[in-house]
GROMACS .gro file of C-alpha atoms in nm:
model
  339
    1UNK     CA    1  -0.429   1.540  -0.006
    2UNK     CA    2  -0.372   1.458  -0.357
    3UNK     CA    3  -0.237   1.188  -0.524
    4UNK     CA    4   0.133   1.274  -0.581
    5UNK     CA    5   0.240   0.940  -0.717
    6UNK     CA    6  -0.056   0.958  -1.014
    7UNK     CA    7   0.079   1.305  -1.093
    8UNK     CA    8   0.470   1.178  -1.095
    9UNK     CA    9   0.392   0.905  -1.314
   10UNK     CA   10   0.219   1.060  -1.613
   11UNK     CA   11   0.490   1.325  -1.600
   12UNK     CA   12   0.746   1.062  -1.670
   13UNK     CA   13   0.519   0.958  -1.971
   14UNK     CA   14   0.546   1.291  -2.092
   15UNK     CA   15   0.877   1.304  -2.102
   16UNK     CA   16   0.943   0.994  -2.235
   17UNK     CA   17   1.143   1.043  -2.626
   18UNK     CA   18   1.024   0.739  -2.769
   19UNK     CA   19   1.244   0.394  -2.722
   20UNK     CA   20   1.556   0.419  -2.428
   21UNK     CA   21   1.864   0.584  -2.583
   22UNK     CA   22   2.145   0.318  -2.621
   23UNK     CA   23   2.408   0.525  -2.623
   24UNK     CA   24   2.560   0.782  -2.878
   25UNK     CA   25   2.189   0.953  -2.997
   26UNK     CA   26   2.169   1.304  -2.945
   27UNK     CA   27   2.041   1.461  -2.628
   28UNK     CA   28   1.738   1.716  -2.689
   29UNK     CA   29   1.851   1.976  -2.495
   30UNK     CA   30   2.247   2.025  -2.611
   31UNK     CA   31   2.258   1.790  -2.913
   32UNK     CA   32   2.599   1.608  -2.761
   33UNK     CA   33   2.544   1.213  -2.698
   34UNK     CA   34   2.378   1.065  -2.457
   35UNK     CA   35   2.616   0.797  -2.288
   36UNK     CA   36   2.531   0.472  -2.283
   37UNK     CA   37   2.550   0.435  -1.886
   38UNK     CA   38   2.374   0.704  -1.841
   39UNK     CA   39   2.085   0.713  -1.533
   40UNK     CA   40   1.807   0.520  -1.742
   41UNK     CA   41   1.579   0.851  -1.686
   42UNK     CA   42   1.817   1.062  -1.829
   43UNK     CA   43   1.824   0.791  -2.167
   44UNK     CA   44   1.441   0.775  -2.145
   45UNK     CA   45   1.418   1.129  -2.259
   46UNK     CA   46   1.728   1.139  -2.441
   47UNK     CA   47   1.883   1.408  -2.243
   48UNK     CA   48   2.310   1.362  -2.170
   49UNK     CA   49   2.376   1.510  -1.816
   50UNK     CA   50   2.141   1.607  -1.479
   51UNK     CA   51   2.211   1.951  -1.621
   52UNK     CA   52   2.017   1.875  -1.919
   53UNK     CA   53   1.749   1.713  -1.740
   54UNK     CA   54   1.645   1.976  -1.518
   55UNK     CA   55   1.671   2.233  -1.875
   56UNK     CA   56   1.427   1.981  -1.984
   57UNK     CA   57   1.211   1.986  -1.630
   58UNK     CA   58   1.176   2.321  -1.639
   59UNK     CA   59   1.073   2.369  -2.020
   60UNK     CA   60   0.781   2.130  -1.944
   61UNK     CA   61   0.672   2.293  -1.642
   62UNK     CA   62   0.670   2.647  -1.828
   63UNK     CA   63   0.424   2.441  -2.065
   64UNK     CA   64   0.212   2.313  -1.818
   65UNK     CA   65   0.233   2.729  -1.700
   66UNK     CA   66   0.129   2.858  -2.014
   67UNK     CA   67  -0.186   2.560  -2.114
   68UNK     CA   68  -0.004   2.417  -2.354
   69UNK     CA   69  -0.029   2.096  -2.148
   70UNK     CA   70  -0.292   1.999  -1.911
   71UNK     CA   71  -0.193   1.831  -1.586
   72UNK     CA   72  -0.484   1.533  -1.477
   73UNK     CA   73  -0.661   1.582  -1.183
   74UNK     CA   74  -0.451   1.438  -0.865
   75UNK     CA   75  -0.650   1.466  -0.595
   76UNK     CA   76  -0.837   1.124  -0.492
   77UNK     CA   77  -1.152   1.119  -0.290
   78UNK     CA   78  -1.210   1.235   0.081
   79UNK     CA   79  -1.096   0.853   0.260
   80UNK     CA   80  -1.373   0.845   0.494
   81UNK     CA   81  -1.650   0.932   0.251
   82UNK     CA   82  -1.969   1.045   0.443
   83UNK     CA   83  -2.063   0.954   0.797
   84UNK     CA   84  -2.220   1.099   1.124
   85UNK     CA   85  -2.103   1.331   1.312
   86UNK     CA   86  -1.785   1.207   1.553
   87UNK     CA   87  -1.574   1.316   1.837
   88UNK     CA   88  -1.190   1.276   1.780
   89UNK     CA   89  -1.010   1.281   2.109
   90UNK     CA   90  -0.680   1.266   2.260
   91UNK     CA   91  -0.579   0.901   2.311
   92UNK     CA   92  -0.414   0.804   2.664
   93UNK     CA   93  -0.038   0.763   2.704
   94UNK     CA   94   0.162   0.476   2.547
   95UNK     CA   95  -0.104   0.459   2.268
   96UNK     CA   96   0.026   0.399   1.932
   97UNK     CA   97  -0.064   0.758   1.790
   98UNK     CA   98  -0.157   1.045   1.988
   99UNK     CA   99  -0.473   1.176   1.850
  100UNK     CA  100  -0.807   0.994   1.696
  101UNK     CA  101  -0.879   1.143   1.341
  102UNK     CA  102  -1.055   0.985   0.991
  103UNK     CA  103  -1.003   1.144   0.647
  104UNK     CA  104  -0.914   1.437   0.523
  105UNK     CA  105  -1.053   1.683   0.819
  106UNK     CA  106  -1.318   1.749   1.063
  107UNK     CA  107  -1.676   1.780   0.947
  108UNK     CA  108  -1.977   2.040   1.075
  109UNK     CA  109  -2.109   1.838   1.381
  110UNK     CA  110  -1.766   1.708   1.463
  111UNK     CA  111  -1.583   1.768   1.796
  112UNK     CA  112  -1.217   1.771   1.848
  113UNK     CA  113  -1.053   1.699   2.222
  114UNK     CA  114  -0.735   1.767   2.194
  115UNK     CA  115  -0.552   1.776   2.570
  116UNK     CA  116  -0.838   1.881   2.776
  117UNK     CA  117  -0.905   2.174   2.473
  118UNK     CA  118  -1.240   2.106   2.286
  119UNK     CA  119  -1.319   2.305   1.909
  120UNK     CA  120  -1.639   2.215   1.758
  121UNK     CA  121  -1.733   2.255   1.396
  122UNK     CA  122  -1.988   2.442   1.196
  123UNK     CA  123  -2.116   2.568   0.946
  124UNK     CA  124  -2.122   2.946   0.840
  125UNK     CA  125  -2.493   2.957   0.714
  126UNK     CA  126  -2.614   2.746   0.971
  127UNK     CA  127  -2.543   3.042   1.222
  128UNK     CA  128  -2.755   3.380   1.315
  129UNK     CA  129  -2.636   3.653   1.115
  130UNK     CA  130  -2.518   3.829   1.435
  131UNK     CA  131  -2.260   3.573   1.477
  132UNK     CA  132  -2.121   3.567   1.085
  133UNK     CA  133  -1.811   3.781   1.039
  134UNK     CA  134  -1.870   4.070   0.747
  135UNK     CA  135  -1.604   3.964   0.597
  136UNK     CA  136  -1.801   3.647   0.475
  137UNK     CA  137  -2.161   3.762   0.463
  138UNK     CA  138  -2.366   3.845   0.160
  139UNK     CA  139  -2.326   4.192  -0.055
  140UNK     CA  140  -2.003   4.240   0.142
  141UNK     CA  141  -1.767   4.283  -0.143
  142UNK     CA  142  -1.619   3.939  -0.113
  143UNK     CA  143  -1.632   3.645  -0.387
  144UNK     CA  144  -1.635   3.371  -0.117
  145UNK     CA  145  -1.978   3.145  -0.121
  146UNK     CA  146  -2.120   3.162   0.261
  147UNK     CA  147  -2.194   2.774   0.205
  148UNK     CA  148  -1.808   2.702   0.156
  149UNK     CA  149  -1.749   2.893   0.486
  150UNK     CA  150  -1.651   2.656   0.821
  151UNK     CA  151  -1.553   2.749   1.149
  152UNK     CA  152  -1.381   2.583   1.465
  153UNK     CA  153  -1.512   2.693   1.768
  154UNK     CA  154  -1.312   2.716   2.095
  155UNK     CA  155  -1.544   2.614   2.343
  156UNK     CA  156  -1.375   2.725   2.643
  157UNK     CA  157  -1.309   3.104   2.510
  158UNK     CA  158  -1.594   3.099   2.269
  159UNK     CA  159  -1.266   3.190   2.011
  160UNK     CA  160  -1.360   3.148   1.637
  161UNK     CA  161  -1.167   3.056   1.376
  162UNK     CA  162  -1.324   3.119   1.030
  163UNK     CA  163  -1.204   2.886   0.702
  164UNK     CA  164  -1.318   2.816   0.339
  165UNK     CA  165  -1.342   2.464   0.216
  166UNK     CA  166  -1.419   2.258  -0.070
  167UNK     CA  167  -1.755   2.023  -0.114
  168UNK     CA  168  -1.622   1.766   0.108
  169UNK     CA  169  -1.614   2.000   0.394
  170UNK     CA  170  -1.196   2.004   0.407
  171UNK     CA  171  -1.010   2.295   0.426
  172UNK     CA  172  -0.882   2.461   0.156
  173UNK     CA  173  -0.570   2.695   0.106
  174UNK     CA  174  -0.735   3.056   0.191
  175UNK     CA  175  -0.784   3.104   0.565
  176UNK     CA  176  -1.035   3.376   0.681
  177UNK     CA  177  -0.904   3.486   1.024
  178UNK     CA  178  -0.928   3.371   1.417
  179UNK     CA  179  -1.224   3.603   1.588
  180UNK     CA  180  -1.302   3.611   1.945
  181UNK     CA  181  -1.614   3.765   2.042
  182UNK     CA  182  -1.638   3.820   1.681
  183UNK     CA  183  -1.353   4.094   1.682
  184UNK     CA  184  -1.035   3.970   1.481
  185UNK     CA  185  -0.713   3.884   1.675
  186UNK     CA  186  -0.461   4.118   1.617
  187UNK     CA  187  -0.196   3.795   1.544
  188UNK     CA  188  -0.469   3.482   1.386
  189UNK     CA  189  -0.221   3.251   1.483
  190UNK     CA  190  -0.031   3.431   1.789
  191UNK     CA  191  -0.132   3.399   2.144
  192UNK     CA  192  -0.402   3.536   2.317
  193UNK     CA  193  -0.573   3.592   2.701
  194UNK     CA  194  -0.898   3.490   2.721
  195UNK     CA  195  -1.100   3.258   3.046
  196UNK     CA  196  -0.792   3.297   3.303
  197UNK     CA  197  -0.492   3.141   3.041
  198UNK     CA  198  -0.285   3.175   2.715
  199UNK     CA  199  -0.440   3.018   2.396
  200UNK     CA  200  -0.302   3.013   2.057
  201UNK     CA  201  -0.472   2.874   1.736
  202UNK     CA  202  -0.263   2.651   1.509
  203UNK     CA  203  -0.298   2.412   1.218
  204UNK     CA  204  -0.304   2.055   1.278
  205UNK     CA  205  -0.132   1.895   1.023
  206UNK     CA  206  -0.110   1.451   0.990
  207UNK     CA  207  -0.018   1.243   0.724
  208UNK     CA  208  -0.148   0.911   0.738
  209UNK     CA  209  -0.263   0.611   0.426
  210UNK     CA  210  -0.593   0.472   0.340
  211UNK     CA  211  -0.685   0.116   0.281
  212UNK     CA  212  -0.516   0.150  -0.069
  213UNK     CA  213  -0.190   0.269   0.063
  214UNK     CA  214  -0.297   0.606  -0.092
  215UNK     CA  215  -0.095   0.856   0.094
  216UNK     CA  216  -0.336   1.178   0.236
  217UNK     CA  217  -0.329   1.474   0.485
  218UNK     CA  218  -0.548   1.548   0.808
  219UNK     CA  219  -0.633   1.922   0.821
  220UNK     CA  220  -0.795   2.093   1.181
  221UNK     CA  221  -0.770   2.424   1.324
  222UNK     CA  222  -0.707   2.358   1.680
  223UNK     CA  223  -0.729   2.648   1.985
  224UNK     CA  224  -0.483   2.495   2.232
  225UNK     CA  225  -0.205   2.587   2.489
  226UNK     CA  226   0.072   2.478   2.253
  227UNK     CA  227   0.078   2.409   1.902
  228UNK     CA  228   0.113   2.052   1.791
  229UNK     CA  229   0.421   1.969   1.535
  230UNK     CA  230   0.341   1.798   1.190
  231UNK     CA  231   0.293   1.455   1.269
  232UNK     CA  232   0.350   1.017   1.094
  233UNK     CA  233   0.020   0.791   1.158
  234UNK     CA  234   0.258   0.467   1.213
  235UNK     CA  235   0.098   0.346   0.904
  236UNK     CA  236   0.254   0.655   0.724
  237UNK     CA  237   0.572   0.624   0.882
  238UNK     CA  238   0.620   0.261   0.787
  239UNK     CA  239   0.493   0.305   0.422
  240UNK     CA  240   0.770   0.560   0.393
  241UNK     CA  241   1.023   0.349   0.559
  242UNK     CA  242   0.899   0.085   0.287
  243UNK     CA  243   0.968   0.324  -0.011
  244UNK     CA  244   1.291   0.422   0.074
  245UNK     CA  245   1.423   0.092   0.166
  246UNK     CA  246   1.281   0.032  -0.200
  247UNK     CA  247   1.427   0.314  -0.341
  248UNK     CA  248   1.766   0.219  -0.175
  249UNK     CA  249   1.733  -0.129  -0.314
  250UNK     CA  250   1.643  -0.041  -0.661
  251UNK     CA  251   1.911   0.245  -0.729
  252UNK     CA  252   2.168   0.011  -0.586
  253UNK     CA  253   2.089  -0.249  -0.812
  254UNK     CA  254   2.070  -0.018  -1.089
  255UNK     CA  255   2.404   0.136  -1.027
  256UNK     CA  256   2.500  -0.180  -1.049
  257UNK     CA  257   2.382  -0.268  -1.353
  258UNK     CA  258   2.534   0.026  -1.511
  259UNK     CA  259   2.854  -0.039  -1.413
  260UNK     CA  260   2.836  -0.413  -1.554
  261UNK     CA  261   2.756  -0.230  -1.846
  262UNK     CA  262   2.410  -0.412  -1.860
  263UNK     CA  263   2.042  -0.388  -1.990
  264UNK     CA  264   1.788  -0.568  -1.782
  265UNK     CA  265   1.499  -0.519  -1.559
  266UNK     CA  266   1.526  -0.361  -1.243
  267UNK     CA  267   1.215  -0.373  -1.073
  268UNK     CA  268   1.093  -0.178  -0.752
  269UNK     CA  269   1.077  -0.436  -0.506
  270UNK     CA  270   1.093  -0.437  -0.132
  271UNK     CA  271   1.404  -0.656   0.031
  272UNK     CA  272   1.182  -0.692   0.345
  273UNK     CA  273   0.892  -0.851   0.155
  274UNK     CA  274   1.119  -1.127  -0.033
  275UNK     CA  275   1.227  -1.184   0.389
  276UNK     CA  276   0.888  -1.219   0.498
  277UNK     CA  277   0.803  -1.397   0.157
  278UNK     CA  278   1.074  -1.671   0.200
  279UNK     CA  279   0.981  -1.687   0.588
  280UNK     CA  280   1.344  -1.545   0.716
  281UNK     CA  281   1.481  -1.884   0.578
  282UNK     CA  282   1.809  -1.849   0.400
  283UNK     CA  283   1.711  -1.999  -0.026
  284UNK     CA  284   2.085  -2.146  -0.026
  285UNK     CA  285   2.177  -2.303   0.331
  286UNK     CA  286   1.820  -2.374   0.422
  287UNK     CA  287   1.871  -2.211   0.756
  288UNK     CA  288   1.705  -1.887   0.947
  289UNK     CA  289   1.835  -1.594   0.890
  290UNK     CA  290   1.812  -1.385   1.203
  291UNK     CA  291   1.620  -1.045   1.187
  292UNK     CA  292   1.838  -0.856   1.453
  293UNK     CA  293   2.182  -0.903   1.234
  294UNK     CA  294   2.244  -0.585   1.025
  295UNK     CA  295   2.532  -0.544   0.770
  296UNK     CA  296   2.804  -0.621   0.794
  297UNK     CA  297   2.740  -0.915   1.014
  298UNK     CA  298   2.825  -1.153   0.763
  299UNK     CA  299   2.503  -1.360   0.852
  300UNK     CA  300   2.272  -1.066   0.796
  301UNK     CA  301   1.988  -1.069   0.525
  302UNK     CA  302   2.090  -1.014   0.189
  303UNK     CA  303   1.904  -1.000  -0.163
  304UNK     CA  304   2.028  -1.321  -0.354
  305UNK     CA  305   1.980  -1.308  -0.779
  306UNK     CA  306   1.871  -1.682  -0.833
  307UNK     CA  307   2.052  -1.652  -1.180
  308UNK     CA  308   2.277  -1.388  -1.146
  309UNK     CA  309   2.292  -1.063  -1.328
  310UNK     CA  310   2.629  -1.115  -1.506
  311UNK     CA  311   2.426  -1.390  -1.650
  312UNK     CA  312   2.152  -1.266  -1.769
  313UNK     CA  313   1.940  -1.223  -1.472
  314UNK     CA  314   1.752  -0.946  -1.397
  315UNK     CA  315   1.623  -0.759  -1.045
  316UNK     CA  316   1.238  -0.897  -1.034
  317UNK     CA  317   1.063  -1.054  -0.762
  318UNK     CA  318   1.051  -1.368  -0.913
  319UNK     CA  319   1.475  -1.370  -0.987
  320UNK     CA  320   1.556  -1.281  -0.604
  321UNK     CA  321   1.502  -1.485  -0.257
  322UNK     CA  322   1.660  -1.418   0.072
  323UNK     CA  323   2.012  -1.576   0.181
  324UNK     CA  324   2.275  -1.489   0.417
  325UNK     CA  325   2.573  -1.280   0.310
  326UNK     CA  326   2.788  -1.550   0.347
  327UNK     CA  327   2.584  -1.813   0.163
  328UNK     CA  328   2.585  -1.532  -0.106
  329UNK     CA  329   2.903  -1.450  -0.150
  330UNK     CA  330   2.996  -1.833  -0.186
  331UNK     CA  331   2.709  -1.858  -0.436
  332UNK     CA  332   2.916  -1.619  -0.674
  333UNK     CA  333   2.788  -1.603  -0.989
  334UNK     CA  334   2.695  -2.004  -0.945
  335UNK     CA  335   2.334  -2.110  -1.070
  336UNK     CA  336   2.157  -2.464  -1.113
  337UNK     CA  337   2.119  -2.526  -1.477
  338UNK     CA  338   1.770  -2.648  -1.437
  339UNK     CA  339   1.649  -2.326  -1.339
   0.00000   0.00000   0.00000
């Protein structure tokens, strides 16, 4: 649910030692140089080896343990905001994605169809005291707040299962128990008999992006015949298969770079935007560049360095364009001298 890139980011910051070590300063943790091809993380906070870095890691997380530092607040808001109550059902075969769901979890009023099963949702104080667990009710000892208290009901067993949550109605980490007939199960999350079959509660757990590419987590407490593994929205799936082709790209580049013994900007980029951005047309032959050909098919899509980074060039959007391998391996470290 929470925004792991915001919390990534500042931590960087944090670390940060002032300007990029060039090589030869002292590392903060052992006091021997830092190289000057070292990983440009590693020169950002002045540290000489991964072993360094992770004695640095863990000092700052024992700070952040003891108050010295306080992390910001990295959860964004519940996606789908308020609305009416909704049914989320199971979507027929050969759909995209199995299962209909919007934000961060089910709401009281909501109904969830999931393979013929259907839970409904409530609210804790909005039942008759006869049907509210002691556990959670008034004066019983506990420190849970009956208004934070949800439950998914089974509605073929008349199973219960009991949850806190926060003000937007989503699950938090502290689970009350599964009841049926308001007597605990012996196993909350193990099978039980009940209306002529087997039924077993589990979590159901989907990771899926808003309209801001904001990554987020669907939580529901489902009564079913078979738990359900963790699953990709396609829109998930394909954001992650964007940030790892980006994260290929950019340590390859940087690597790279390195080697050439070379300071410049390497810029987190996608290879399969600049495609789609230079319409699968090769920038050097003029000609298409077919999607199906993979590496090392010598006419397969390749990131091209309009002026090349042995001169001067660096790895932005604006310095690279599509071309086959072939065109760029001819191209060499060639560039027009009127760009």
């Amino acid at each position: 649910m929470g925004n792991d890139n915001a919390y990534w980011d500042w931590r960087d910051e944090q670390l940060k030692a002032g300007e990029r070590a060039k090589g030869g300063e002292p590392c903060q943790v052992c006091g021997e140089p830092v190289p000057a091809r070292a990983h440009w993380k590693h020169r950002d906070r002045h540290v000489c080896s991964p072993r360094c870095n992770l004695t640095l890691n863990r000092r700052f997380n024992r700070r952040i343990e003891r108050g010295e530092i306080t992390r910001p607040p990295v959860f964004s808001p519940d996606p789908q905001g308020a609305r009416p109550a909704r049914a989320f059902r199971t979507l027929p075969a050969g759909s995209l994605f199995p299962y209909e769901i919007q934000g961060y979890s089910p709401k009281p009023g909501d109904v969830m169809e999931r393979h013929g099963s259907v839970i409904a949702v409530h609210r804790a104080v909005d039942l008759p005291d006869y049907a509210i667990p002691w556990q959670v009710r008034p004066h019983s000892g506990s420190s849970w707040q009956l208004e934070q208290v949800a439950l998914s009901v089974h509605t073929q067993t008349g199973a219960a299962f009991y949850y806190l949550t926060d003000h937007t109605w989503t699950p938090t980490s502290l689970i009350l128990g599964a009841f049926l007939g308001l007597k605990p199960l012996d196993d909350t999350f193990g099978p039980f008999e009940a209306e002529g079959g087997t039924w077993r509660w589990y979590t159901e757990i989907i990771r899926d992006v808003d309209e801001t590419d904001q990554e987020y987590t669907w939580t529901a407490f489902v009564c079913g015949k078979e738990s359900v593994p963790r699953l990709w929205t396609p829109a998930y799936a394909a954001r992650s298969e964007r940030l790892q082709r980006v994260s290929r790209a950019t340590g390859s580049y940087a690597a790279r770079m390195r080697e050439l013994g070379l300071e410049a900007t390497v810029e987190r980029l996608d290879p399969l935007a600049v495609y789609e951005r230079d319409g699968w047309i090769c920038q050097i032959c003029k000609t298409a560049v077919e999607r199906e050909r993979a590496w090392p098919d010598m006419w397969c899509a390749t990131l091209d360095h309009r002026i090349p980074l042995t001169a001067g060039g660096e790895h932005t959007l604006l310095n690279v364009q599509l071309a086959h391998w072939i065109c760029n391996l001819h191209k060499g470290d060639y560039f027009p001298v009127d760009l």
